[in-house]
Tab-separated table of C-alpha atoms and ligand atoms in Angstrom:
chain	number	residue	atom	x	y	z
A	1293	MET	CA	-0.023	0.373	0.190
A	1294	ARG	CA	1.494	3.284	-0.864
A	1295	ASN	CA	1.834	6.381	1.860
A	1296	PRO	CA	-1.081	9.030	2.150
A	1297	ARG	CA	0.145	12.364	-0.274
A	1298	ILE	CA	-0.137	15.431	0.822
A	1299	LEU	CA	0.452	18.476	-1.565
A	1300	ILE	CA	0.496	22.416	0.980
A	1301	LEU	CA	-0.162	24.959	-1.031
A	1302	ASP	CA	1.145	28.457	0.457
A	1303	ARG	CA	4.137	30.850	-0.289
A	1304	SER	CA	5.514	30.580	2.905
A	1305	THR	CA	6.712	27.656	4.389
A	1306	ASP	CA	6.334	27.972	7.593
A	1307	LEU	CA	3.201	25.227	7.204
A	1308	LEU	CA	5.151	22.646	5.572
A	1309	ASP	CA	7.445	22.711	8.363
A	1310	GLN	CA	4.450	21.995	10.596
A	1311	VAL	CA	3.209	19.739	8.890
A	1312	THR	CA	6.233	17.543	7.721
A	1313	ASP	CA	6.833	17.174	11.818
A	1314	VAL	CA	3.271	16.358	12.276
A	1315	ALA	CA	3.683	13.827	9.864
A	1316	GLU	CA	6.767	11.977	11.095
A	1317	ASP	CA	4.499	10.459	13.864
A	1318	LEU	CA	1.929	9.672	11.618
A	1319	ARG	CA	1.251	5.807	10.426
A	1320	PRO	CA	1.563	5.422	8.178
A	1321	ARG	CA	3.927	8.183	6.874
A	1322	PRO	CA	2.388	10.854	4.925
A	1323	ASP	CA	4.558	12.335	1.739
A	1324	VAL	CA	4.327	15.557	1.800
A	1325	ILE	CA	5.114	17.808	-0.807
A	1326	THR	CA	4.950	21.478	-1.071
A	1327	CYS	CA	4.487	24.187	-4.499
A	1328	HIS	CA	4.838	28.020	-4.042
A	1329	ARG	CA	3.429	28.958	-6.791
A	1330	VAL	CA	-0.637	28.789	-7.846
A	1331	ASP	CA	-0.024	28.918	-11.176
A	1332	GLN	CA	2.472	25.450	-10.828
A	1333	VAL	CA	-0.029	23.707	-9.229
A	1334	GLY	CA	-2.325	22.370	-12.227
A	1335	ALA	CA	0.937	20.578	-13.476
A	1336	LEU	CA	1.673	18.626	-10.044
A	1337	LEU	CA	-1.858	17.635	-10.464
A	1338	SER	CA	-2.034	16.892	-13.422
A	1339	ASP	CA	1.195	14.331	-13.422
A	1340	GLY	CA	2.497	11.223	-11.634
A	1341	GLU	CA	1.059	10.158	-8.883
A	1342	PRO	CA	-1.880	11.863	-7.142
A	1343	PHE	CA	-2.658	13.740	-3.913
A	1344	ASP	CA	-5.117	11.841	-1.195
A	1345	VAL	CA	-4.965	15.338	0.749
A	1346	LEU	CA	-4.488	19.101	-0.609
A	1347	LEU	CA	-3.678	21.883	2.617
A	1348	ALA	CA	-4.053	25.527	0.990
A	1349	GLY	CA	-2.272	27.867	3.090
A	1350	PRO	CA	-3.120	31.335	4.094
A	1351	SER	CA	-1.760	32.723	0.524
A	1352	LEU	CA	-4.571	30.859	-0.630
A	1353	GLY	CA	-6.964	33.008	1.820
A	1354	ASP	CA	-8.649	35.229	-1.002
A	1355	GLN	CA	-11.137	35.103	-3.739
A	1356	ALA	CA	-8.262	34.622	-6.386
A	1357	GLY	CA	-7.140	31.279	-4.530
A	1358	LEU	CA	-10.604	30.098	-2.679
A	1359	ALA	CA	-11.757	30.489	-6.589
A	1360	ARG	CA	-9.141	28.550	-8.096
A	1361	LEU	CA	-9.435	25.380	-5.280
A	1362	GLN	CA	-12.896	25.480	-6.178
A	1363	VAL	CA	-11.787	24.362	-9.913
A	1364	ILE	CA	-9.527	22.278	-8.403
A	1365	HIS	CA	-12.466	20.305	-6.398
A	1366	ASP	CA	-14.104	20.844	-9.181
A	1367	ASP	CA	-11.846	18.573	-10.897
A	1368	LEU	CA	-10.091	16.145	-8.892
A	1369	PRO	CA	-13.424	15.931	-6.303
A	1370	ALA	CA	-11.544	12.025	-4.345
A	1371	MET	CA	-8.851	14.881	-3.093
A	1372	SER	CA	-10.089	16.236	0.141
A	1373	ILE	CA	-8.792	19.921	1.162
A	1374	VAL	CA	-8.267	21.204	4.357
A	1375	LEU	CA	-8.207	24.969	4.808
A	1376	ALA	CA	-5.316	26.597	7.106
A	1377	PHE	CA	-5.242	30.085	7.287
A	1378	SER	CA	-4.920	33.309	9.649
A	1379	ARG	CA	-7.966	35.299	9.746
A	1380	ARG	CA	-11.145	34.856	8.224
A	1381	PRO	CA	-11.273	35.455	3.937
A	1382	GLU	CA	-12.947	38.269	3.647
A	1383	ALA	CA	-14.675	35.934	0.482
A	1384	HIS	CA	-18.749	34.907	1.136
A	1385	LEU	CA	-18.822	31.596	2.612
A	1386	ARG	CA	-20.481	30.267	-0.163
A	1387	ASP	CA	-16.924	30.179	-1.978
A	1388	LEU	CA	-15.665	28.542	0.732
A	1389	VAL	CA	-18.207	26.382	1.047
A	1390	ARG	CA	-17.686	25.745	-3.184
A	1391	THR	CA	-13.978	25.267	-2.424
A	1392	GLY	CA	-14.939	21.234	-0.903
A	1393	ALA	CA	-13.153	21.681	2.215
A	1394	LEU	CA	-13.156	19.525	4.825
A	1395	ASP	CA	-11.853	21.829	7.552
A	1396	LEU	CA	-11.522	25.079	8.188
A	1397	LEU	CA	-7.887	25.736	10.734
A	1398	GLN	CA	-7.493	28.642	12.222
A	1399	LEU	CA	-3.538	29.308	11.892
A	1400	PRO	CA	-1.508	29.021	14.452
A	1401	VAL	CA	-2.908	25.751	15.069
A	1402	HIS	CA	-1.429	23.433	17.545
A	1403	ASP	CA	0.040	19.889	16.324
A	1404	LYS	CA	-2.585	17.575	17.836
A	1405	GLN	CA	-5.159	19.306	15.937
A	1406	LEU	CA	-3.711	19.726	12.737
A	1407	ALA	CA	-2.583	16.155	12.954
A	1408	GLU	CA	-6.424	15.003	13.329
A	1409	SER	CA	-7.125	17.511	10.958
A	1410	ILE	CA	-4.635	16.006	8.988
A	1411	GLU	CA	-5.759	11.897	9.555
A	1412	ARG	CA	-9.568	12.375	8.713
A	1413	ALA	CA	-8.820	14.332	4.864
A	1414	ILE	CA	-6.313	11.235	4.819
A	1415	GLU	CA	-9.101	8.892	5.739
A	1416	VAL	CA	-12.117	10.518	3.651
A	1417	ALA	CA	-9.527	10.312	0.804
A	1418	ALA	CA	-9.543	6.870	0.853
A	1419	ALA	CA	-12.676	5.965	1.400
A	1420	LEU	CA	-13.925	8.240	-1.913
A	1421	ARG	CA	-10.748	6.557	-4.222
A	1422	ALA	CA	-11.866	2.748	-2.592
A	1423	PRO	CA	-14.817	1.506	-4.161
A	1424	VAL	CA	-14.694	2.255	-7.831
A	1425	PRO	CA	-12.486	-0.736	-9.854
A	1426	VAL	CA	-11.338	0.700	-13.342
A	1427	THR	CA	-9.556	-2.046	-15.561
A	1428	LEU	CA	-8.168	0.619	-18.556
A	1429	THR	CA	-7.375	-1.004	-21.928
A	1430	ALA	CA	-3.745	1.997	-22.348
A	1431	PRO	CA	-2.505	3.573	-20.034
A	1432	ALA	CA	-4.802	6.681	-18.719
A	1433	PRO	CA	-3.170	9.889	-20.092
A	1434	GLY	CA	-2.740	12.443	-17.779
A	1435	TRP	CA	-5.472	14.759	-15.437
A	1436	PRO	CA	-6.386	17.241	-18.254
A	1437	VAL	CA	-4.281	20.463	-16.667
A	1438	LEU	CA	-6.567	22.107	-14.094
A	1439	GLY	CA	-8.398	25.521	-16.325
A	1440	ALA	CA	-6.575	25.430	-19.347
A	1441	GLU	CA	-8.406	26.081	-22.402
A	1442	PRO	CA	-8.362	24.294	-25.419
A	1443	LYS	CA	-6.958	25.759	-28.514
A	1444	ALA	CA	-9.195	25.855	-31.109
A	1445	LEU	CA	-12.817	25.738	-30.018
A	1446	GLY	CA	-13.821	22.569	-28.887
A	1447	GLN	CA	-15.733	19.866	-31.260
A	1448	VAL	CA	-19.358	18.516	-29.891
A	1449	PHE	CA	-20.915	15.265	-30.352
A	1450	THR	CA	-24.674	14.855	-29.718
A	1451	VAL	CA	-26.512	11.437	-29.153
A	1452	ALA	CA	-30.046	11.212	-29.744
A	1453	SER	CA	-33.501	8.581	-30.266
A	1454	ALA	CA	-36.705	8.773	-31.326
A	1455	THR	CA	-37.970	6.243	-28.167
A	1456	GLY	CA	-37.001	6.748	-24.380
A	1457	GLY	CA	-34.572	4.385	-22.908
A	1458	CYS	CA	-32.569	3.140	-26.119
A	1459	GLY	CA	-28.975	4.124	-24.343
A	1460	LYS	CA	-28.349	7.803	-25.244
A	1461	THR	CA	-27.048	8.610	-21.883
A	1462	PHE	CA	-24.969	5.105	-21.437
A	1463	MET	CA	-22.963	5.923	-24.915
A	1464	ALA	CA	-22.853	9.888	-24.174
A	1465	THR	CA	-20.961	9.070	-20.971
A	1466	ASN	CA	-19.387	5.694	-22.253
A	1467	LEU	CA	-18.005	8.480	-25.515
A	1468	ALA	CA	-17.156	10.760	-22.719
A	1469	PHE	CA	-14.863	8.755	-21.289
A	1470	PHE	CA	-13.381	7.184	-24.392
A	1471	LEU	CA	-12.437	10.593	-25.140
A	1472	ALA	CA	-10.722	11.859	-22.361
A	1473	HIS	CA	-8.915	8.709	-21.834
A	1474	HIS	CA	-7.463	8.061	-25.471
A	1475	SER	CA	-6.684	12.002	-26.081
A	1476	GLY	CA	-5.612	12.843	-22.908
A	1477	ARG	CA	-8.081	16.435	-23.332
A	1478	ARG	CA	-10.405	18.557	-21.464
A	1479	VAL	CA	-14.194	16.524	-21.793
A	1480	CYS	CA	-17.717	17.612	-20.930
A	1481	VAL	CA	-20.671	16.305	-20.703
A	1482	VAL	CA	-23.644	18.585	-21.517
A	1483	ASP	CA	-27.130	17.222	-19.924
A	1484	LEU	CA	-29.380	18.725	-22.061
A	1485	ASP	CA	-32.288	15.766	-20.978
A	1486	LEU	CA	-33.564	19.032	-18.900
A	1487	GLN	CA	-36.836	17.390	-17.654
A	1488	PHE	CA	-35.278	13.776	-16.245
A	1489	GLY	CA	-31.728	14.199	-17.179
A	1490	GLU	CA	-29.702	11.234	-16.079
A	1491	VAL	CA	-25.698	12.173	-16.313
A	1492	SER	CA	-24.972	12.872	-13.175
A	1493	THR	CA	-27.364	9.324	-11.690
A	1494	ALA	CA	-25.294	7.319	-14.374
A	1495	LEU	CA	-22.049	8.850	-12.770
A	1496	ARG	CA	-23.406	8.888	-8.844
A	1497	LEU	CA	-22.102	11.951	-8.941
A	1498	LYS	CA	-23.990	14.843	-6.943
A	1499	PRO	CA	-24.073	18.387	-9.327
A	1500	ARG	CA	-23.978	21.040	-6.274
A	1501	TYR	CA	-24.680	23.211	-9.939
A	1502	THR	CA	-26.721	22.649	-13.309
A	1503	ILE	CA	-27.655	23.991	-16.225
A	1504	TYR	CA	-30.592	26.028	-15.012
A	1505	ASP	CA	-27.979	27.734	-11.837
A	1506	ALA	CA	-25.633	28.959	-14.977
A	1507	LEU	CA	-28.035	30.930	-16.874
A	1508	GLN	CA	-29.438	32.152	-13.898
A	1509	ARG	CA	-26.335	34.289	-13.270
A	1510	GLU	CA	-26.687	38.143	-12.133
A	1511	ASP	CA	-24.441	39.000	-15.682
A	1512	ASN	CA	-25.727	37.228	-17.809
A	1513	ASP	CA	-24.193	37.732	-21.052
A	1514	ASP	CA	-21.936	35.310	-23.733
A	1515	ALA	CA	-18.469	36.667	-22.085
A	1516	ASP	CA	-19.427	36.404	-18.073
A	1517	LEU	CA	-21.463	32.813	-18.813
A	1518	ALA	CA	-18.175	31.758	-20.308
A	1519	GLU	CA	-16.021	32.969	-18.054
A	1520	HIS	CA	-17.589	31.373	-15.358
A	1521	PHE	CA	-18.422	28.029	-17.285
A	1522	GLU	CA	-16.422	26.002	-15.199
A	1523	GLU	CA	-17.633	27.231	-11.522
A	1524	TYR	CA	-21.268	25.127	-12.480
A	1525	LEU	CA	-19.360	21.517	-13.728
A	1526	VAL	CA	-18.707	18.318	-11.545
A	1527	GLY	CA	-15.958	16.398	-12.110
A	1528	HIS	CA	-16.098	12.703	-12.120
A	1529	GLY	CA	-12.797	10.444	-11.774
A	1530	THR	CA	-12.817	9.696	-14.987
A	1531	GLY	CA	-11.580	12.855	-15.401
A	1532	VAL	CA	-14.526	13.987	-17.284
A	1533	HIS	CA	-16.598	17.050	-17.044
A	1534	VAL	CA	-20.409	17.318	-16.165
A	1535	LEU	CA	-23.259	19.903	-16.856
A	1536	ALA	CA	-25.960	18.145	-15.213
A	1537	ALA	CA	-29.737	19.059	-15.715
A	1538	PRO	CA	-32.069	20.676	-13.867
A	1539	LYS	CA	-33.039	19.036	-10.428
A	1540	ASP	CA	-36.779	20.972	-11.152
A	1541	PRO	CA	-38.212	19.121	-14.137
A	1542	SER	CA	-40.620	22.327	-13.832
A	1543	GLU	CA	-37.042	24.843	-14.580
A	1544	ALA	CA	-36.970	22.631	-17.637
A	1545	ASP	CA	-38.698	25.391	-19.162
A	1546	ARG	CA	-36.934	28.922	-18.752
A	1547	VAL	CA	-34.207	26.985	-20.716
A	1548	SER	CA	-34.740	28.432	-24.604
A	1549	PRO	CA	-32.803	26.874	-27.675
A	1550	PRO	CA	-30.671	30.327	-27.556
A	1551	ASP	CA	-29.655	29.117	-23.852
A	1552	VAL	CA	-28.794	26.589	-25.527
A	1553	THR	CA	-26.223	27.367	-27.834
A	1554	ARG	CA	-25.044	30.317	-25.178
A	1555	VAL	CA	-24.348	27.130	-23.324
A	1556	ILE	CA	-22.352	24.429	-25.522
A	1557	ASP	CA	-20.711	27.899	-27.031
A	1558	ALA	CA	-19.193	28.374	-23.492
A	1559	ALA	CA	-18.333	24.596	-23.131
A	1560	ARG	CA	-16.711	24.686	-26.830
A	1561	LYS	CA	-14.158	27.687	-24.986
A	1562	HIS	CA	-12.899	25.430	-22.316
A	1563	PHE	CA	-13.303	21.810	-23.191
A	1564	ASP	CA	-11.901	20.273	-26.379
A	1565	TYR	CA	-14.443	17.626	-26.531
A	1566	VAL	CA	-18.285	18.752	-25.891
A	1567	VAL	CA	-20.723	15.878	-25.876
A	1568	VAL	CA	-24.625	16.048	-25.276
A	1569	ASP	CA	-26.939	13.592	-23.478
A	1570	THR	CA	-30.307	14.627	-25.083
A	1571	PRO	CA	-33.724	14.307	-24.175
A	1572	SER	CA	-35.439	11.487	-26.758
A	1573	ALA	CA	-37.788	13.623	-28.485
A	1574	LEU	CA	-37.427	16.537	-31.292
A	1575	THR	CA	-37.538	19.770	-29.673
A	1576	GLU	CA	-36.229	22.934	-30.444
A	1577	ILE	CA	-33.724	22.382	-27.331
A	1578	VAL	CA	-31.959	19.231	-29.178
A	1579	LEU	CA	-32.651	20.856	-32.495
A	1580	ALA	CA	-30.351	23.702	-31.213
A	1581	ALA	CA	-27.908	21.454	-29.779
A	1582	PHE	CA	-27.940	19.354	-33.646
A	1583	GLU	CA	-26.396	22.818	-35.350
A	1584	SER	CA	-24.233	23.126	-33.444
A	1585	SER	CA	-22.550	19.130	-33.371
A	1586	ALA	CA	-19.863	18.042	-36.126
A	1587	ARG	CA	-21.462	14.502	-35.182
A	1588	LEU	CA	-24.867	13.163	-34.575
A	1589	PHE	CA	-25.569	9.752	-32.984
A	1590	VAL	CA	-29.133	8.632	-33.761
A	1591	MET	CA	-29.920	5.516	-31.723
A	1592	ALA	CA	-32.472	2.693	-31.559
A	1593	THR	CA	-32.980	-0.711	-30.024
A	1594	LEU	CA	-33.848	-4.072	-31.915
A	1595	ASP	CA	-37.766	-3.054	-31.617
A	1596	LEU	CA	-40.474	-2.659	-33.626
A	1597	PRO	CA	-41.472	0.696	-32.616
A	1598	SER	CA	-37.749	1.726	-31.860
A	1599	VAL	CA	-37.036	1.050	-35.295
A	1600	ARG	CA	-40.559	2.641	-37.288
A	1601	ASN	CA	-39.468	6.113	-34.664
A	1602	LEU	CA	-36.121	6.272	-35.870
A	1603	GLY	CA	-37.463	6.586	-38.627
A	1604	VAL	CA	-40.147	9.363	-38.603
A	1605	PHE	CA	-37.298	10.885	-36.813
A	1606	LEU	CA	-34.426	11.221	-39.723
A	1607	THR	CA	-37.493	11.978	-41.818
A	1608	THR	CA	-38.365	14.492	-39.982
A	1609	LEU	CA	-34.168	15.980	-39.987
A	1610	GLU	CA	-34.710	15.307	-43.783
A	1611	LYS	CA	-37.733	17.459	-44.004
A	1612	LEU	CA	-35.722	20.051	-41.386
A	1613	LYS	CA	-33.152	20.603	-43.614
A	1614	VAL	CA	-30.741	19.697	-41.478
A	1615	PRO	CA	-27.703	17.995	-42.198
A	1616	THR	CA	-27.493	13.944	-42.514
A	1617	ASP	CA	-23.708	13.211	-43.751
A	1618	ASN	CA	-23.023	13.949	-40.239
A	1619	ILE	CA	-25.342	11.585	-39.122
A	1620	ARG	CA	-24.799	7.931	-37.765
A	1621	LEU	CA	-26.928	4.791	-36.882
A	1622	VAL	CA	-26.159	2.893	-33.621
A	1623	LEU	CA	-28.381	0.109	-32.761
A	1624	ASN	CA	-28.006	-0.764	-28.891
A	1625	LYS	CA	-29.323	-3.864	-26.939
A	1626	ALA	CA	-28.912	-6.297	-29.708
A	1627	GLU	CA	-30.292	-9.623	-28.688
A	1628	SER	CA	-30.678	-12.906	-30.997
A	1629	ASP	CA	-34.296	-14.866	-31.057
A	1630	VAL	CA	-36.324	-11.355	-30.274
A	1631	GLY	CA	-38.450	-12.001	-33.331
A	1632	ILE	CA	-36.385	-8.874	-35.452
A	1633	GLU	CA	-32.465	-9.724	-36.890
A	1634	VAL	CA	-30.315	-7.487	-37.539
A	1635	GLY	CA	-29.963	-7.509	-41.304
A	1636	GLN	CA	-33.891	-6.985	-41.023
A	1637	VAL	CA	-33.286	-3.848	-39.733
A	1638	GLU	CA	-30.394	-3.052	-41.796
A	1639	LYS	CA	-33.001	-3.043	-44.781
A	1640	LEU	CA	-34.583	-0.458	-44.220
A	1641	PHE	CA	-31.475	2.164	-43.183
A	1642	PRO	CA	-29.120	1.846	-46.883
A	1643	GLN	CA	-26.884	4.382	-44.754
A	1644	GLY	CA	-25.499	1.344	-41.910
A	1645	PHE	CA	-25.635	1.127	-37.992
A	1646	GLU	CA	-22.361	2.029	-36.848
A	1647	ALA	CA	-22.066	0.329	-34.235
A	1648	VAL	CA	-23.650	-2.815	-33.577
A	1649	LEU	CA	-24.247	-2.561	-29.610
A	1650	PRO	CA	-25.634	-5.985	-27.584
A	1651	TYR	CA	-27.237	-6.131	-24.682
A	1652	ALA	CA	-24.599	-6.571	-21.896
A	1653	LYS	CA	-25.212	-7.301	-18.078
A	1654	GLU	CA	-21.626	-5.488	-17.697
A	1655	VAL	CA	-23.986	-2.375	-18.380
A	1656	SER	CA	-25.931	-2.690	-15.263
A	1657	ARG	CA	-23.069	-3.954	-13.446
A	1658	SER	CA	-21.411	0.395	-14.626
A	1659	ILE	CA	-24.185	2.089	-13.745
A	1660	ASN	CA	-24.347	0.163	-10.300
A	1661	LEU	CA	-20.700	0.991	-9.988
A	1662	GLY	CA	-21.404	4.952	-11.565
A	1663	MET	CA	-18.279	4.295	-13.869
A	1664	PRO	CA	-18.678	4.024	-18.205
A	1665	VAL	CA	-19.238	0.145	-19.344
A	1666	MET	CA	-16.031	1.427	-21.670
A	1667	ALA	CA	-13.766	1.911	-17.650
A	1668	SER	CA	-15.355	-0.625	-15.441
A	1669	SER	CA	-15.619	-3.706	-18.144
A	1670	PRO	CA	-13.106	-2.719	-21.058
A	1671	GLY	CA	-12.929	-6.058	-22.650
A	1672	ALA	CA	-16.877	-6.872	-23.008
A	1673	GLU	CA	-18.219	-7.471	-26.270
A	1674	VAL	CA	-20.382	-4.423	-25.989
A	1675	SER	CA	-17.413	-1.960	-24.886
A	1676	ARG	CA	-15.143	-3.663	-27.748
A	1677	ASN	CA	-18.666	-3.035	-29.759
A	1678	MET	CA	-17.898	0.635	-29.059
A	1679	VAL	CA	-14.852	1.307	-29.918
A	1680	PRO	CA	-14.896	1.802	-33.816
A	1681	THR	CA	-17.116	4.390	-34.155
A	1682	MET	CA	-16.022	6.192	-31.419
A	1683	ALA	CA	-12.133	6.403	-32.847
A	1684	SER	CA	-13.065	7.894	-35.746
A	1685	LEU	CA	-13.916	11.128	-33.547
A	1686	LEU	CA	-10.329	11.304	-32.983
A	1687	PRO	CA	-7.617	12.911	-35.029
A	1688	ALA	CA	-5.289	10.434	-37.357
A	1689	ASP	CA	-1.816	10.255	-34.645
A	1690	LEU	CA	-4.443	9.254	-31.820
A	1691	ARG	CA	-6.671	6.917	-33.285
A	1692	ALA	CA	-3.680	4.742	-35.397
A	1693	ARG	CA	-2.436	4.478	-31.225
A	1694	ILE	CA	-5.288	2.399	-30.504
A	1695	ALA	CA	-5.489	-1.230	-31.027
A	1696	MET	CA	-9.220	-1.706	-33.435
A	1697	PRO	CA	-10.572	-4.539	-30.740
A	1698	ALA	CA	-11.657	-7.995	-33.059
A	1699	PRO	CA	-15.394	-7.812	-32.643
A	1700	ILE	CA	-16.754	-10.307	-30.696
A	1701	SER	CA	-20.119	-11.856	-32.504
A	1702	SER	CA	-21.432	-14.640	-33.445
A	1703	SER	CA	-24.065	-13.446	-36.161
A	1704	ASN	CA	-22.218	-12.094	-39.409
A	1705	PHE	CA	-24.761	-9.653	-39.700
A	1706	PHE	CA	-22.342	-8.337	-37.107
A	1707	LYS	CA	-19.298	-9.027	-38.707
A	1708	ARG	CA	-20.478	-7.570	-41.868
A	1709	LEU	CA	-21.671	-4.610	-40.392
A	1710	PHE	CA	-18.312	-3.716	-37.879
A	1711	HIS	CA	-16.099	-4.318	-41.426
A	1712	ARG	CA	-17.196	-1.001	-42.644
A	1713	PRO	CA	-14.582	1.330	-42.894
A	1714	GLN	CA	-14.916	3.938	-39.977
A	1715	PRO	CA	-14.635	7.704	-42.142
A	1716	SER	CA	-13.360	9.992	-39.966
A	1717	ILE	CA	-14.038	13.620	-39.538
A	1718	SER	CA	-11.181	15.036	-38.244
B	725	ATP	N1	-26.392	-2.018	-24.232
B	725	ATP	C1	-26.858	-2.395	-23.553
B	725	ATP	N2	-26.770	-3.383	-22.067
B	725	ATP	C2	-27.732	-3.749	-21.259
B	725	ATP	N3	-28.574	-2.808	-20.312
B	725	ATP	C3	-27.716	-1.580	-21.797
B	725	ATP	C4	-27.454	-1.183	-22.401
B	725	ATP	N4	-27.212	-0.021	-22.964
B	725	ATP	C5	-28.457	0.791	-21.824
B	725	ATP	N5	-28.332	0.016	-20.628
B	725	ATP	C6	-29.063	0.121	-20.067
B	725	ATP	O1	-30.761	0.699	-20.042
B	725	ATP	C7	-31.366	2.050	-19.644
B	725	ATP	C8	-31.464	2.920	-20.333
B	725	ATP	O2	-30.244	3.490	-21.080
B	725	ATP	P1	-30.454	4.945	-20.929
B	725	ATP	O3	-31.052	5.078	-19.631
B	725	ATP	O4	-28.715	5.634	-21.478
B	725	ATP	O5	-31.436	5.078	-22.655
B	725	ATP	P2	-31.813	6.731	-22.851
B	725	ATP	O6	-31.857	6.523	-24.054
B	725	ATP	O7	-30.713	7.954	-22.298
B	725	ATP	O8	-32.864	6.613	-21.375
B	725	ATP	P3	-34.128	8.006	-21.606
B	725	ATP	O9	-34.937	8.427	-22.847
B	725	ATP	O10	-35.273	7.901	-20.451
B	725	ATP	O11	-32.876	9.001	-21.568
B	725	ATP	C9	-29.845	1.601	-18.354
B	725	ATP	O12	-30.519	1.437	-17.061
B	725	ATP	C10	-29.212	1.605	-18.952
B	725	ATP	O13	-27.894	1.176	-18.422
B	726	MG	MG1	-31.119	9.949	-20.901
C-alpha cells in the first residue's frame, strides 16, 4: 500500500515545516510535497501519482485563491481539501463551501489538531477512492491540466433517439470517457435532457449546480457565462466533467434554444470535446444542439416501435433540412431470438448502422459502480464494439495508437457491419 500524499499549497514555508514535523508521527507516514506557486499547481496535480490531501495555506485565503481551489475540487473531487488560514477570508461563506474543504484550521494551530485534521482528510480521500475498480485498455492519460483552455473551439458530438431508453445516456457517458482516456484532452458532458436528465445518476455524481444555475447568473451575458462556466460543473473520477440537467423538471421550461447555443458555445471554449445527451424528442432544444454538432449519433433498439420511430426521426430531420451527412446510426441492446433480426432492420436504413451493441449485463454493473462500461469492463463485447465508431472521432495520430478490437459476435450480420470502413471527421 502506498503512503498517503499531502500537497501543501502556500507561498511561505511555515505550514510545510509544521506539517512535516506532525507527519513524522502519523502511520502510515504521509509523503509531504509543497508547491509555492499557485500557477504551477495544475501541472503538479496533473502529473504522476494523485494526492490524498491538499492543504491550502494563508496565501490561498483571498477570492482568487478560493476560486482556484473550487476549480481544483471540481476536477479532483476525491482529493480532500483542508484550509489553514490565519484569519477568516473576506469572502462569501458560499465561496468557502464551494472549495469542498473538509476542515478550516485557524493558524497558528496546535500540532494535535493539525494531526487529527490531516488523518481525517486522508481517511476521507481513501474512502472516496476505494470502491471503483477501473480496468483500462491502455495507459490512462494524465489528468487534463486544470483551468487549461483548448487552443481552438472544442468539437461537439450529440447523442439522440426517437424512443426512450435506447441508451443515449449510456452512449454519451461512454463516449466522453473514451475521448478523455484516449486523447488526454478536456471533455465535458452537457445534459440537455432538461426534465429527466440522468447523466449525474449514471456516473453517481452529486452536482451542486446545474445548467439552470449557469443561466441564472446576474450578468447573464455570453462573456460572463463563458468565464464562469467551469464553476457549474461537477467532476467525475475519470477526468470527465458534467454540466448537469436542472434538479427540478419545472426549471426545464425556462431554458430556451438560444440558451442551449450559449451554453454549448461556452463549453467549447473550455473543453476540447463536448458530448451532449438529449431527451427522446425532436424539440427546438435538441435541434439547437444539432446545429453545433460535428457528429450526431442516433440510437435505436432492436424492437419495432424503436425502429419505426427511428425512420420517422430521420425523415423529420430531412424535412427540417438538418444536414444528414454527420448522422451515424447505432443499434443498441441487440439480442438474438427477439423476433426481429439486425439484417431486417439494416434493409430499412441504407446508410447502415455504424455500431451494433449487444445487450450486456456488464452495463448494469457499470451503472451500479457509477462508471462507464468501457472503463469498468473494457474487454466486454459491448465495450469493444463501441471502439471503432468512437475512434473515428479522434485525430489520425491518436486513432493510430488505439488497438482496434476484433469484434466479438456470433452473427454474420454483426461481422459485416463492424468491418465497414470508419471515415474520420478530423
Ligand atoms: N447495451 C446495453 N446493455 C444492457 N443495458 C443497457 C445497454 N444500454 C443501455 N442499457 C441500460 O438501459 C437503460 C436505459 O439506458 P439509457 O438511460 O442510457 O437510455 P436513454 O436513451 O438515455 O433513456 P432516456 O430516454 O430515458 O433518457 C439503463 O438502465 C442502461 O443502463
Ligand atoms: Mg437518458
